[in-house]
Short mmCIF file of C-alpha atoms in Angstrom, two decimals:
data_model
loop_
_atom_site.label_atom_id
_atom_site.label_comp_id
_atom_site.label_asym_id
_atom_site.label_seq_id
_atom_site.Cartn_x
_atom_site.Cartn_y
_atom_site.Cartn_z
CA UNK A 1 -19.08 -17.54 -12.91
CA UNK A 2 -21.10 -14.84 -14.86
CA UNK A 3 -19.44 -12.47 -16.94
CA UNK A 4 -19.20 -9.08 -16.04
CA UNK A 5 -20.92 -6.26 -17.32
CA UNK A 6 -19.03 -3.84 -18.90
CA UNK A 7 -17.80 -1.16 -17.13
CA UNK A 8 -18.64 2.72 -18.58
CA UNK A 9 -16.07 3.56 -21.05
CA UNK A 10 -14.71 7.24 -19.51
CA UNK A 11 -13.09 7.93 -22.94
CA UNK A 12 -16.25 8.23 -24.55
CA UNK A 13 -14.95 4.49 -26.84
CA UNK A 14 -12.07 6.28 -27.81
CA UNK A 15 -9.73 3.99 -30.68
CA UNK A 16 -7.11 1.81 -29.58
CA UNK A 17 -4.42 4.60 -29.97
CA UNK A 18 -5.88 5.43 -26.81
CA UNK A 19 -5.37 1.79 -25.18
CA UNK A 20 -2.90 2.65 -22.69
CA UNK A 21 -4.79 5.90 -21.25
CA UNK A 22 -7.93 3.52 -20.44
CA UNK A 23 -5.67 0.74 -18.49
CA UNK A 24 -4.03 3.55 -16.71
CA UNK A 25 -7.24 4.93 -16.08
CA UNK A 26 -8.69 1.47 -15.00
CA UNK A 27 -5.35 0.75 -12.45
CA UNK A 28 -5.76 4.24 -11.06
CA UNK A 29 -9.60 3.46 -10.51
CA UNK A 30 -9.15 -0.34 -8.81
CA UNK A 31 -6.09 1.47 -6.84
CA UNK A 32 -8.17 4.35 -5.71
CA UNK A 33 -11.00 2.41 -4.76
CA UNK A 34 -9.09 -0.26 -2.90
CA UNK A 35 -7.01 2.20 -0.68
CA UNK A 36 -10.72 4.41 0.29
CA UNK A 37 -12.14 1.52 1.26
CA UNK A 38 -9.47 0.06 3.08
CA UNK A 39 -8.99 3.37 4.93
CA UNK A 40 -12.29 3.18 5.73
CA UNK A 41 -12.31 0.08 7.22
CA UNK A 42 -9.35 1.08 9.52
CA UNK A 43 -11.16 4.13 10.64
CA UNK A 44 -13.92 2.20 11.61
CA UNK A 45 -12.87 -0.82 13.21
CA UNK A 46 -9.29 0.42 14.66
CA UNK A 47 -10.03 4.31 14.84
CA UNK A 48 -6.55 4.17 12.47
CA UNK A 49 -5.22 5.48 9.13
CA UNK A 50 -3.46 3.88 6.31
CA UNK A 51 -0.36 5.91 6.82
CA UNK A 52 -0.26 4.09 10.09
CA UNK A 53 -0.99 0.65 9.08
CA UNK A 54 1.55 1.16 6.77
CA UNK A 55 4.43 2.70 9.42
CA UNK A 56 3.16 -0.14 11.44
CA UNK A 57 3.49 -3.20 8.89
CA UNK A 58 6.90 -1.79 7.57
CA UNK A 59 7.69 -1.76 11.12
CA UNK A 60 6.46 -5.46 11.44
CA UNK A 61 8.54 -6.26 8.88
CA UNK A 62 11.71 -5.13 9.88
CA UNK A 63 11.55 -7.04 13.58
CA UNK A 64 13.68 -6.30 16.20
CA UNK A 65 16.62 -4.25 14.60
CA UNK A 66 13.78 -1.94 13.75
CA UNK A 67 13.97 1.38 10.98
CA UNK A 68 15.51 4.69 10.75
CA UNK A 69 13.12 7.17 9.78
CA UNK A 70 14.98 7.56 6.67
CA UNK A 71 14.83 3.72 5.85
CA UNK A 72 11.21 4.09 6.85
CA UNK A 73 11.04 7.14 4.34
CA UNK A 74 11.78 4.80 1.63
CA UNK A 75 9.81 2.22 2.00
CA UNK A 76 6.71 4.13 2.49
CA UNK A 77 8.05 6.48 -0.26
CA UNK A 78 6.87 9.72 1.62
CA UNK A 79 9.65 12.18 2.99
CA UNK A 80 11.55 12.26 6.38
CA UNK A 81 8.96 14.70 7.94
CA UNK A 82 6.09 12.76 7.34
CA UNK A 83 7.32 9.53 8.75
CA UNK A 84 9.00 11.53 11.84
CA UNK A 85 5.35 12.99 12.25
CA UNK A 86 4.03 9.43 12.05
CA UNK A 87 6.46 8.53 14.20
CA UNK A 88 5.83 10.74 17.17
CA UNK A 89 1.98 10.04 17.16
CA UNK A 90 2.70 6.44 17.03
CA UNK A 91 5.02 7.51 19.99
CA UNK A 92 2.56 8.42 21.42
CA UNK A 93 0.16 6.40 21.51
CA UNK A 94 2.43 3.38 22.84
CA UNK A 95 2.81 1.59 19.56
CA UNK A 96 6.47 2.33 18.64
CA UNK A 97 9.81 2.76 20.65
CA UNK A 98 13.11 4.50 19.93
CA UNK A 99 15.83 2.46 20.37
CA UNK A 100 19.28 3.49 21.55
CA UNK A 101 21.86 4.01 18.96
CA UNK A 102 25.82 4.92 18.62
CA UNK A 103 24.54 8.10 16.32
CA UNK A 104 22.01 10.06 18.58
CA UNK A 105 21.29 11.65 14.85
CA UNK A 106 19.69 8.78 13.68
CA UNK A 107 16.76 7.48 15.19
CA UNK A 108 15.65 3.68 15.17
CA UNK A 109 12.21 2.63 16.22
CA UNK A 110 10.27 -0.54 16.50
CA UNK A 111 7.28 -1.76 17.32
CA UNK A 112 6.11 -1.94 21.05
CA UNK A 113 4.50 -5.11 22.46
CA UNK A 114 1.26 -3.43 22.13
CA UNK A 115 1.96 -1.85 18.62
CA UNK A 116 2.72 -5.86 17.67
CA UNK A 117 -0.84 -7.15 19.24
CA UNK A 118 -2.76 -4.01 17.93
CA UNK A 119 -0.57 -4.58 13.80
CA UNK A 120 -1.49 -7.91 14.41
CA UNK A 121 -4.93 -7.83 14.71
CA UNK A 122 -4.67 -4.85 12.08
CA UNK A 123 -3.32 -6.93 9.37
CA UNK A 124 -5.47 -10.18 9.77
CA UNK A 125 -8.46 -7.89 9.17
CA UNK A 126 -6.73 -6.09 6.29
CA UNK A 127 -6.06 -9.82 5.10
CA UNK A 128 -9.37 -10.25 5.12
CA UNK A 129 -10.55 -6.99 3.17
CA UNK A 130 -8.24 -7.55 0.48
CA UNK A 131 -9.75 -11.20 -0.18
CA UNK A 132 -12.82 -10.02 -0.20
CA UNK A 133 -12.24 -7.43 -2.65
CA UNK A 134 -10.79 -9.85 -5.01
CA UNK A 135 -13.08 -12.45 -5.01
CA UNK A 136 -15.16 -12.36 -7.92
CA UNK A 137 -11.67 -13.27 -9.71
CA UNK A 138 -10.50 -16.92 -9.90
CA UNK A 139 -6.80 -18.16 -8.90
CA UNK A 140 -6.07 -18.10 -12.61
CA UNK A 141 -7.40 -14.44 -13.38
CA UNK A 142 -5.51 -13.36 -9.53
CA UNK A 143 -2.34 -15.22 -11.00
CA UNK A 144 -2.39 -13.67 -14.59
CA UNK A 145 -3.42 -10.36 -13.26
CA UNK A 146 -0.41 -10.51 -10.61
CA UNK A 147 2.16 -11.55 -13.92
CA UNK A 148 0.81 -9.07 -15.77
CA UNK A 149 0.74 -6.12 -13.16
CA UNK A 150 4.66 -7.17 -12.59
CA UNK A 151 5.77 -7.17 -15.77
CA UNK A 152 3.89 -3.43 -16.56
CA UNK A 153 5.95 -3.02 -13.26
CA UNK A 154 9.31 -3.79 -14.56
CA UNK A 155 8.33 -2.11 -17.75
CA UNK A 156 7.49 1.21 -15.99
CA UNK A 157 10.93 1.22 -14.27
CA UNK A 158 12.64 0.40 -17.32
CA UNK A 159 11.26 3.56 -19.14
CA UNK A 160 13.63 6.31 -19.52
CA UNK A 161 12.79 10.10 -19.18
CA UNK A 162 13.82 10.34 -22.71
CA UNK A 163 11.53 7.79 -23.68
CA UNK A 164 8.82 9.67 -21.96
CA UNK A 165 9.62 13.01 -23.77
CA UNK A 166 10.08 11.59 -26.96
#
């Protein structure tokens, strides 16, 4: 594998003080272009959005007992009105059900037969996209990336407000 070329330095080579402005900068730039071209690709090929992939795999995940719209809320980390939005056009279009509950306050849904064939299909693609966007990197760079992405993860969570305004 040839090396990469160096990517345009947006800081203008700015010192090292400035070391964890440029990763953030780089993260935000991988993230941003990932998630544009992955909505793109839904668009295209299953007239869909990523807020609805992601209702949909979230969904997916949670099988047969399905979500409340809050627990569906947190996962997606959006509010309640945007998933019950979601959730009606989904509704809609055949791809989720409410489910009967004790609490007619709190609504479950899950996945229709058809919402399962058309997530399916969905996520093998998505699969698919992902790989291909990562595969100039080898199964060691994937591997040390991953480790390194979760322990700026667990570092992120571990930093205080205090530490932030300090």
């Amino acid at each position: 594998m040839t090396p990469a070329a160096a990517l345009p330095d947006r800081l203008g080579g700015a010192p090292d003080g400035k070391r964890s402005l440029r990763l953030w900068l780089r993260l935000l730039t991988c993230s941003t272009r990932i998630e544009q071209t992955v909505s793109q690709r839904l668009r295209d090929e299953f007239g869909s959005t990523l807020p609805r992939f992601d209702m949909l795999s979230a969904l997916d995940r949670a099988g047969e007992a399905g979500l409340t719209m809050g627990e569906a809320a947190g996962m997606l980390m959006v509010s309640n009105g945007n998933v019950t939005g979601l959730a009606a056009r989904l509704k809609t279009d055949g791809l989720i059900e409410a489910m009967a509950g004790a609490d007619r306050r709190v609504q479950r849904v899950r996945l229709t037969p058809l919402g399962q064939t058309r997530f399916t299909a969905m996520a093998r693609a998505h699969e698919r996209w992902i790989e291909a966007l990562f595969a100039d990197l080898t199964e060691t760079e994937a591997d040390d990336l991953t480790r390194l992405l979760e322990r700026a993860k667990r570092s992120l969570h571990a930093t205080t407000h205090e530490e932030l305004n300090g």
